[in-house]
């Protein structure tokens, strides 16, 4: 079973030390705070999250768009091609024989939530703020550049990419009311695990005694245990702890969190239900070029559905329009589908994020040109949490209006900046 079950623990609020009434309550609140931070990180790791450039970008490593965007801020850079043997489009000067410059393309995507966090001067991974702003994570904006092809776009100057996405159906968000009800029992399981963790509490008491009674003998230790942790005195004991002792306790809890995570396996079937939930969004993307260049517009319906806890199915249906400055405009539609599978489990020896393999296909029908069919296979390799390296092989029966097949390998880099920063803390 997928070890991302750890994502199911939800803490409604992180208790401050001053609100702890007893030692057991306080230890429980500290465990919950660690789990809440993990919850924020895990909630955005689903395969339905797109951190790559929109599919309208000719250099994108994503043939099929996903229904969700990053929770925070992500950057996608695309490089093409990497193997001239797979593509006959590369000329000796570094430019393609069809008129495309050799430069890559880059896009930046930000959620409305990230903008709200910045406006309120709150860290985007703050568990309380994250849990209170579920709706804002349904909206995302994209801006960047995309390469142009002289023969297709009537210019070789890069296009400016503008995009927006709205998540209409959001069944995989762990913080929705429905899913909170489904996993409420996990909070009880974690609380029970904390209450039974005698060894952890004994170590914490030892740290507190050493900090507040340095050099104390066994008699002082017994007296400290009888008085310092009572309901009446614990707040005073806690407030008297130096920052170094609190940091030591925090590190101890983080290193001892595994027993608490194991408790959550009792709710694996709930995780399966949530991870396979339906997602549906609408998006709009525009590639705007100079006065001579053609502008591209796409309005798209995106659907995600989990076939299992490790296999996701995505469907795109879009209306495409090309505003041609010196020729007849093109209008038409596009259908694309993709199957993505996790080759490894999350939080395994391969890393916190799984290796993902996907197979995609696209059919595009536009006026004034022949149908275009494209197939893609992609392996997404997580370098660290928040940084992925997508490696792609793509084949197309023709390149837009050019009656020439296209076979090439692509390499990209996607960075979820906020999650990377959280990892490096």
Short mmCIF file of C-alpha atoms in Angstrom, two decimals:
data_model
loop_
_atom_site.label_atom_id
_atom_site.label_comp_id
_atom_site.label_asym_id
_atom_site.label_seq_id
_atom_site.Cartn_x
_atom_site.Cartn_y
_atom_site.Cartn_z
CA UNK A 1 0.00 0.00 0.00
CA UNK A 2 1.25 3.47 -0.86
CA UNK A 3 3.13 5.01 2.06
CA UNK A 4 1.66 8.39 1.24
CA UNK A 5 -0.94 7.37 3.84
CA UNK A 6 1.13 9.63 6.07
CA UNK A 7 -0.50 12.54 4.23
CA UNK A 8 -3.81 11.79 5.90
CA UNK A 9 -3.04 13.12 9.36
CA UNK A 10 -4.71 16.49 9.75
CA UNK A 11 -4.23 18.87 12.65
CA UNK A 12 -6.86 21.58 12.79
CA UNK A 13 -4.67 23.95 14.79
CA UNK A 14 -1.14 23.89 16.16
CA UNK A 15 -1.24 24.42 19.89
CA UNK A 16 1.14 26.98 21.35
CA UNK A 17 3.04 25.97 24.48
CA UNK A 18 1.09 28.39 26.65
CA UNK A 19 -2.18 26.55 25.86
CA UNK A 20 -0.92 23.14 27.09
CA UNK A 21 -2.65 22.12 30.31
CA UNK A 22 -0.77 18.92 31.05
CA UNK A 23 2.47 17.31 29.96
CA UNK A 24 0.63 14.68 27.91
CA UNK A 25 -1.40 17.38 26.17
CA UNK A 26 1.70 19.36 25.33
CA UNK A 27 3.62 16.37 23.92
CA UNK A 28 0.58 15.50 21.84
CA UNK A 29 0.41 19.04 20.48
CA UNK A 30 4.09 18.96 19.52
CA UNK A 31 3.65 15.66 17.68
CA UNK A 32 0.60 17.08 15.92
CA UNK A 33 2.58 20.16 14.86
CA UNK A 34 5.25 18.00 13.20
CA UNK A 35 2.59 15.93 11.45
CA UNK A 36 0.77 19.08 10.32
CA UNK A 37 3.93 20.31 8.57
CA UNK A 38 4.27 16.94 6.85
CA UNK A 39 0.59 17.15 5.86
CA UNK A 40 1.16 20.42 3.97
CA UNK A 41 4.08 18.90 2.10
CA UNK A 42 2.29 15.67 1.22
CA UNK A 43 -0.99 17.27 0.13
CA UNK A 44 0.56 18.73 -3.01
CA UNK A 45 2.49 15.69 -4.27
CA UNK A 46 -0.32 14.07 -6.24
CA UNK A 47 0.17 13.01 -9.84
CA UNK A 48 -2.64 15.40 -10.80
CA UNK A 49 -0.35 18.37 -10.04
CA UNK A 50 1.22 19.99 -13.11
CA UNK A 51 4.52 21.76 -12.58
CA UNK A 52 5.59 21.73 -16.23
CA UNK A 53 4.84 24.28 -18.94
CA UNK A 54 1.37 24.20 -20.55
CA UNK A 55 0.97 21.83 -23.48
CA UNK A 56 0.61 24.81 -25.86
CA UNK A 57 4.36 25.43 -25.51
CA UNK A 58 6.11 23.65 -28.43
CA UNK A 59 8.96 22.78 -26.08
CA UNK A 60 6.89 21.59 -23.13
CA UNK A 61 7.63 18.17 -21.67
CA UNK A 62 3.90 17.86 -20.95
CA UNK A 63 1.78 16.68 -23.89
CA UNK A 64 -1.29 16.45 -21.64
CA UNK A 65 -2.20 19.07 -19.03
CA UNK A 66 -3.13 18.05 -15.49
CA UNK A 67 -6.16 19.33 -13.61
CA UNK A 68 -4.23 20.83 -10.67
CA UNK A 69 -1.35 23.27 -10.49
CA UNK A 70 1.23 23.72 -7.77
CA UNK A 71 0.02 24.85 -4.36
CA UNK A 72 2.67 27.54 -4.26
CA UNK A 73 5.10 28.66 -6.98
CA UNK A 74 6.78 26.53 -9.64
CA UNK A 75 9.22 27.14 -12.48
CA UNK A 76 9.48 24.92 -15.58
CA UNK A 77 12.39 25.07 -18.03
CA UNK A 78 12.39 23.10 -21.28
CA UNK A 79 15.35 22.05 -23.43
CA UNK A 80 15.12 20.32 -26.84
CA UNK A 81 16.43 18.13 -28.34
CA UNK A 82 19.10 16.08 -26.61
CA UNK A 83 19.80 13.44 -29.22
CA UNK A 84 20.14 14.54 -32.88
CA UNK A 85 19.83 10.89 -33.91
CA UNK A 86 16.23 10.93 -32.76
CA UNK A 87 15.43 14.20 -34.50
CA UNK A 88 16.28 15.31 -37.99
CA UNK A 89 15.16 18.86 -37.22
CA UNK A 90 18.46 20.16 -35.88
CA UNK A 91 20.67 22.03 -38.30
CA UNK A 92 24.45 22.46 -37.92
CA UNK A 93 24.08 26.02 -36.61
CA UNK A 94 21.98 25.01 -33.61
CA UNK A 95 18.71 26.11 -35.17
CA UNK A 96 16.12 23.74 -36.50
CA UNK A 97 15.76 23.29 -40.22
CA UNK A 98 12.11 24.23 -39.83
CA UNK A 99 12.87 27.63 -38.39
CA UNK A 100 12.71 27.11 -34.63
CA UNK A 101 15.46 28.70 -32.57
CA UNK A 102 17.56 26.44 -30.36
CA UNK A 103 16.67 28.33 -27.18
CA UNK A 104 14.46 26.69 -24.61
CA UNK A 105 11.36 28.08 -22.96
CA UNK A 106 10.43 28.87 -19.37
CA UNK A 107 7.18 29.40 -17.50
CA UNK A 108 6.31 30.33 -13.94
CA UNK A 109 3.07 29.22 -12.27
CA UNK A 110 1.70 30.65 -9.02
CA UNK A 111 -1.45 29.78 -7.13
CA UNK A 112 -3.76 32.40 -5.70
CA UNK A 113 -2.91 30.86 -2.33
CA UNK A 114 0.78 31.75 -2.77
CA UNK A 115 -0.17 35.36 -3.52
CA UNK A 116 -2.42 35.49 -0.45
CA UNK A 117 0.36 34.10 1.74
CA UNK A 118 2.77 36.74 0.44
CA UNK A 119 0.21 39.51 0.93
CA UNK A 120 -0.42 38.41 4.53
CA UNK A 121 3.32 37.92 5.16
CA UNK A 122 2.72 34.30 6.17
CA UNK A 123 4.89 31.37 5.17
CA UNK A 124 3.03 29.33 2.52
CA UNK A 125 3.69 26.10 4.44
CA UNK A 126 2.17 27.42 7.66
CA UNK A 127 -0.26 24.58 8.56
CA UNK A 128 -2.99 26.80 10.01
CA UNK A 129 -3.00 29.28 7.11
CA UNK A 130 -2.79 26.41 4.62
CA UNK A 131 -5.82 24.67 6.10
CA UNK A 132 -7.91 27.85 6.16
CA UNK A 133 -7.40 28.75 2.47
CA UNK A 134 -8.39 25.64 0.56
CA UNK A 135 -10.46 27.55 -1.99
CA UNK A 136 -7.59 29.83 -3.06
CA UNK A 137 -5.53 26.80 -4.12
CA UNK A 138 -8.08 26.10 -6.87
CA UNK A 139 -6.89 29.12 -8.87
CA UNK A 140 -3.51 29.45 -10.59
CA UNK A 141 -1.83 31.80 -13.06
CA UNK A 142 0.99 31.08 -15.53
CA UNK A 143 3.32 33.46 -17.34
CA UNK A 144 6.47 32.85 -19.33
CA UNK A 145 7.94 32.45 -22.79
CA UNK A 146 7.55 29.88 -25.57
CA UNK A 147 9.66 29.36 -28.66
CA UNK A 148 8.41 30.35 -32.12
CA UNK A 149 8.85 28.67 -35.47
CA UNK A 150 9.29 30.95 -38.48
CA UNK A 151 7.47 28.56 -40.83
CA UNK A 152 4.57 27.97 -38.46
CA UNK A 153 4.30 31.14 -36.36
CA UNK A 154 5.50 33.66 -38.97
CA UNK A 155 8.23 34.84 -36.55
CA UNK A 156 11.19 33.44 -34.70
CA UNK A 157 10.74 35.80 -31.74
CA UNK A 158 9.64 34.03 -28.54
CA UNK A 159 5.98 34.23 -27.58
CA UNK A 160 4.77 35.49 -24.23
CA UNK A 161 2.67 32.84 -22.48
CA UNK A 162 -0.36 33.81 -20.39
CA UNK A 163 -2.48 31.19 -18.68
CA UNK A 164 -5.06 30.63 -15.99
CA UNK A 165 -6.63 27.51 -14.46
CA UNK A 166 -9.64 26.98 -12.20
CA UNK A 167 -10.20 23.66 -10.43
CA UNK A 168 -13.95 23.03 -10.50
CA UNK A 169 -14.12 19.57 -8.92
CA UNK A 170 -11.55 18.91 -6.22
CA UNK A 171 -11.99 15.50 -4.58
CA UNK A 172 -8.32 14.91 -3.71
CA UNK A 173 -7.78 17.93 -1.47
CA UNK A 174 -7.31 16.54 2.04
CA UNK A 175 -8.57 19.75 3.63
CA UNK A 176 -12.07 19.69 2.13
CA UNK A 177 -14.98 19.15 4.52
CA UNK A 178 -15.84 15.74 3.05
CA UNK A 179 -12.31 14.43 3.36
CA UNK A 180 -11.84 15.89 6.82
CA UNK A 181 -14.83 13.87 7.97
CA UNK A 182 -13.45 10.75 6.28
CA UNK A 183 -10.11 10.95 8.07
CA UNK A 184 -11.15 12.38 11.43
CA UNK A 185 -10.51 9.02 13.07
CA UNK A 186 -6.81 9.41 12.26
CA UNK A 187 -6.50 12.25 14.75
CA UNK A 188 -7.77 9.92 17.46
CA UNK A 189 -5.29 7.24 16.40
CA UNK A 190 -2.37 9.65 16.57
CA UNK A 191 -3.50 10.99 19.94
CA UNK A 192 -3.67 7.43 21.25
CA UNK A 193 -0.19 6.70 19.93
CA UNK A 194 1.17 9.82 21.63
CA UNK A 195 -0.50 8.90 24.93
CA UNK A 196 1.04 5.41 24.83
CA UNK A 197 4.50 6.55 23.87
CA UNK A 198 6.06 6.17 27.31
CA UNK A 199 9.61 6.01 26.01
CA UNK A 200 9.36 9.32 24.11
CA UNK A 201 7.86 11.12 27.07
CA UNK A 202 10.50 9.73 29.40
CA UNK A 203 13.24 11.15 27.16
CA UNK A 204 11.51 14.53 27.01
CA UNK A 205 11.24 14.63 30.80
CA UNK A 206 14.93 13.86 31.04
CA UNK A 207 15.76 16.77 28.72
CA UNK A 208 13.60 19.11 30.80
CA UNK A 209 15.16 17.98 34.07
CA UNK A 210 18.70 18.42 32.71
CA UNK A 211 17.83 21.91 31.46
CA UNK A 212 16.11 23.14 34.62
CA UNK A 213 18.04 21.20 37.26
CA UNK A 214 21.58 20.86 35.89
CA UNK A 215 23.66 18.54 38.05
CA UNK A 216 20.60 17.39 40.02
CA UNK A 217 20.75 14.11 41.94
CA UNK A 218 18.25 11.24 41.96
CA UNK A 219 16.21 12.71 44.82
CA UNK A 220 15.83 15.99 42.92
CA UNK A 221 14.85 14.01 39.83
CA UNK A 222 12.05 12.28 41.73
CA UNK A 223 10.79 15.55 43.21
CA UNK A 224 10.93 17.18 39.77
CA UNK A 225 8.91 14.35 38.25
CA UNK A 226 6.24 14.65 40.95
CA UNK A 227 5.80 18.41 40.79
CA UNK A 228 6.97 19.83 37.46
CA UNK A 229 4.57 17.83 35.26
CA UNK A 230 1.38 18.26 37.24
CA UNK A 231 -1.52 20.11 35.64
CA UNK A 232 -1.00 23.01 38.02
CA UNK A 233 2.75 23.41 37.44
CA UNK A 234 3.46 22.25 33.90
CA UNK A 235 2.85 25.63 32.23
CA UNK A 236 5.42 27.19 34.57
CA UNK A 237 7.88 24.37 33.84
CA UNK A 238 7.42 24.76 30.11
CA UNK A 239 7.81 28.53 30.12
CA UNK A 240 11.04 28.19 32.10
CA UNK A 241 12.71 25.98 29.47
CA UNK A 242 15.56 27.65 27.54
CA UNK A 243 15.26 27.74 23.71
CA UNK A 244 18.04 25.17 23.35
CA UNK A 245 16.03 22.60 25.31
CA UNK A 246 12.90 23.25 23.24
CA UNK A 247 14.90 22.74 20.03
CA UNK A 248 16.32 19.51 21.39
CA UNK A 249 12.81 18.25 22.22
CA UNK A 250 11.59 19.22 18.75
CA UNK A 251 14.45 17.28 17.12
CA UNK A 252 13.71 14.28 19.34
CA UNK A 253 10.05 14.26 18.31
CA UNK A 254 10.93 14.57 14.63
CA UNK A 255 13.34 11.63 14.86
CA UNK A 256 10.77 9.56 16.80
CA UNK A 257 7.79 10.22 14.54
CA UNK A 258 7.73 6.81 12.82
CA UNK A 259 5.67 5.02 15.51
CA UNK A 260 2.98 7.63 15.09
CA UNK A 261 2.99 7.28 11.32
CA UNK A 262 2.44 3.53 11.60
CA UNK A 263 -0.82 4.13 13.43
CA UNK A 264 -2.29 5.67 10.34
CA UNK A 265 -2.14 2.47 8.32
CA UNK A 266 -5.54 1.65 9.77
CA UNK A 267 -7.02 4.14 7.35
CA UNK A 268 -5.42 2.94 4.13
CA UNK A 269 -8.73 2.38 2.41
CA UNK A 270 -9.68 6.00 3.12
CA UNK A 271 -6.51 7.15 1.45
CA UNK A 272 -7.29 5.02 -1.61
CA UNK A 273 -10.73 6.60 -1.80
CA UNK A 274 -9.33 10.12 -1.67
CA UNK A 275 -6.33 9.54 -3.95
CA UNK A 276 -8.57 8.16 -6.70
CA UNK A 277 -11.04 11.03 -6.47
CA UNK A 278 -12.17 12.87 -9.58
CA UNK A 279 -10.61 16.21 -10.50
CA UNK A 280 -11.88 18.56 -13.20
CA UNK A 281 -10.72 22.01 -14.21
CA UNK A 282 -10.95 24.56 -17.00
CA UNK A 283 -8.00 26.51 -18.30
CA UNK A 284 -7.12 29.16 -20.84
CA UNK A 285 -3.69 29.64 -22.37
CA UNK A 286 -2.52 32.23 -24.90
CA UNK A 287 0.80 32.45 -26.76
CA UNK A 288 1.11 36.08 -27.83
CA UNK A 289 3.73 36.99 -30.44
CA UNK A 290 4.95 40.16 -32.12
CA UNK A 291 3.10 42.16 -34.80
CA UNK A 292 3.98 39.66 -37.53
CA UNK A 293 3.68 36.49 -35.46
CA UNK A 294 0.65 34.26 -35.08
CA UNK A 295 -1.11 34.19 -31.73
CA UNK A 296 -2.34 30.89 -30.32
CA UNK A 297 -5.31 30.48 -27.95
CA UNK A 298 -6.55 27.36 -26.17
CA UNK A 299 -9.57 26.87 -23.92
CA UNK A 300 -9.42 23.48 -22.26
CA UNK A 301 -11.38 21.08 -20.10
CA UNK A 302 -9.11 18.82 -18.01
CA UNK A 303 -10.23 15.65 -16.22
CA UNK A 304 -8.24 13.43 -13.83
CA UNK A 305 -9.38 10.12 -12.36
CA UNK A 306 -7.47 7.57 -10.28
CA UNK A 307 -7.71 4.03 -11.62
CA UNK A 308 -5.79 2.83 -8.57
CA UNK A 309 -3.71 4.36 -5.80
CA UNK A 310 -0.71 4.39 -8.19
CA UNK A 311 -2.26 4.86 -11.66
CA UNK A 312 -3.91 8.08 -12.80
CA UNK A 313 -5.87 8.73 -16.01
CA UNK A 314 -6.08 12.21 -17.54
CA UNK A 315 -8.21 13.52 -20.42
CA UNK A 316 -7.94 16.89 -22.19
CA UNK A 317 -10.55 18.32 -24.57
CA UNK A 318 -9.85 21.77 -25.97
CA UNK A 319 -10.87 24.32 -28.52
CA UNK A 320 -7.86 25.82 -30.33
CA UNK A 321 -7.67 29.01 -32.35
CA UNK A 322 -4.69 30.43 -34.25
CA UNK A 323 -4.84 34.12 -35.12
CA UNK A 324 -2.74 34.36 -38.29
CA UNK A 325 -1.56 37.83 -39.31
CA UNK A 326 -0.82 37.06 -42.97
CA UNK A 327 -3.01 34.03 -43.72
CA UNK A 328 -6.38 32.48 -42.92
CA UNK A 329 -6.99 31.80 -39.23
CA UNK A 330 -7.09 28.20 -38.02
CA UNK A 331 -9.87 26.88 -35.81
CA UNK A 332 -10.47 23.44 -34.45
CA UNK A 333 -10.25 21.07 -31.54
CA UNK A 334 -7.92 18.76 -29.71
CA UNK A 335 -8.30 15.56 -27.70
CA UNK A 336 -5.51 14.15 -25.56
CA UNK A 337 -5.23 11.45 -22.92
CA UNK A 338 -2.53 10.16 -20.61
CA UNK A 339 -1.90 7.35 -18.14
CA UNK A 340 0.57 8.08 -15.34
CA UNK A 341 1.91 5.45 -12.97
CA UNK A 342 4.15 5.55 -9.91
CA UNK A 343 7.05 3.14 -10.39
CA UNK A 344 8.16 3.52 -6.78
CA UNK A 345 6.40 4.33 -3.54
CA UNK A 346 6.57 7.74 -1.94
CA UNK A 347 9.01 8.08 0.97
CA UNK A 348 10.85 4.96 -0.20
CA UNK A 349 14.55 4.34 -0.72
CA UNK A 350 14.19 6.13 -4.07
CA UNK A 351 13.12 9.35 -2.38
CA UNK A 352 10.17 11.19 -0.87
CA UNK A 353 8.54 11.58 -4.31
CA UNK A 354 8.01 8.52 -6.55
CA UNK A 355 9.47 7.89 -9.98
CA UNK A 356 6.63 8.38 -12.47
CA UNK A 357 6.17 6.92 -15.95
CA UNK A 358 3.48 8.17 -18.31
CA UNK A 359 2.23 7.40 -21.80
CA UNK A 360 0.25 10.04 -23.68
CA UNK A 361 -1.47 10.56 -27.00
CA UNK A 362 -2.92 13.63 -28.70
CA UNK A 363 -5.07 14.21 -31.77
CA UNK A 364 -5.47 17.73 -33.15
CA UNK A 365 -7.78 18.84 -35.92
CA UNK A 366 -7.46 22.41 -37.20
CA UNK A 367 -8.81 24.06 -40.33
CA UNK A 368 -6.37 24.77 -43.17
CA UNK A 369 -4.09 21.92 -42.13
CA UNK A 370 -4.03 18.14 -41.97
CA UNK A 371 -4.77 16.25 -38.72
CA UNK A 372 -1.84 15.95 -36.36
CA UNK A 373 -1.29 12.94 -34.10
CA UNK A 374 1.35 12.88 -31.38
CA UNK A 375 2.51 10.20 -28.95
CA UNK A 376 4.74 10.65 -25.91
CA UNK A 377 6.40 8.61 -23.19
CA UNK A 378 7.85 10.37 -20.15
CA UNK A 379 9.88 9.41 -17.11
CA UNK A 380 9.81 11.97 -14.31
CA UNK A 381 12.76 11.64 -11.94
CA UNK A 382 12.62 13.44 -8.57
CA UNK A 383 16.04 14.89 -7.79
CA UNK A 384 15.01 16.24 -4.39
CA UNK A 385 11.63 17.12 -2.95
CA UNK A 386 10.34 19.95 -5.13
CA UNK A 387 12.70 19.36 -8.09
CA UNK A 388 11.81 16.97 -10.94
CA UNK A 389 13.67 16.04 -14.11
CA UNK A 390 11.24 14.96 -16.87
CA UNK A 391 12.81 12.95 -19.71
CA UNK A 392 10.56 12.66 -22.76
CA UNK A 393 10.42 10.89 -26.09
CA UNK A 394 7.85 12.31 -28.52
CA UNK A 395 6.74 11.32 -32.01
CA UNK A 396 4.35 13.27 -34.27
CA UNK A 397 3.08 12.38 -37.73
CA UNK A 398 3.61 16.00 -38.80
CA UNK A 399 4.64 19.40 -37.47
CA UNK A 400 1.60 21.67 -37.64
CA UNK A 401 1.41 22.84 -41.28
CA UNK A 402 4.67 21.17 -42.24
CA UNK A 403 4.17 17.74 -43.79
CA UNK A 404 7.15 16.22 -41.99
CA UNK A 405 7.31 13.72 -39.15
CA UNK A 406 8.97 14.66 -35.90
CA UNK A 407 10.81 12.28 -33.58
CA UNK A 408 12.75 13.73 -30.70
CA UNK A 409 13.87 13.43 -27.09
CA UNK A 410 13.25 16.26 -24.66
CA UNK A 411 14.64 17.21 -21.31
CA UNK A 412 13.09 19.56 -18.80
CA UNK A 413 13.43 20.78 -15.25
CA UNK A 414 10.56 21.70 -12.94
CA UNK A 415 11.10 23.37 -9.59
CA UNK A 416 8.47 23.89 -6.92
CA UNK A 417 10.25 26.73 -5.16
CA UNK A 418 8.30 26.76 -1.90
CA UNK A 419 8.56 23.02 -1.39
CA UNK A 420 12.25 23.08 -2.20
CA UNK A 421 12.77 25.84 0.36
CA UNK A 422 10.84 23.79 2.91
CA UNK A 423 13.09 20.78 2.22
CA UNK A 424 16.26 22.82 2.67
CA UNK A 425 15.22 24.29 6.02
#
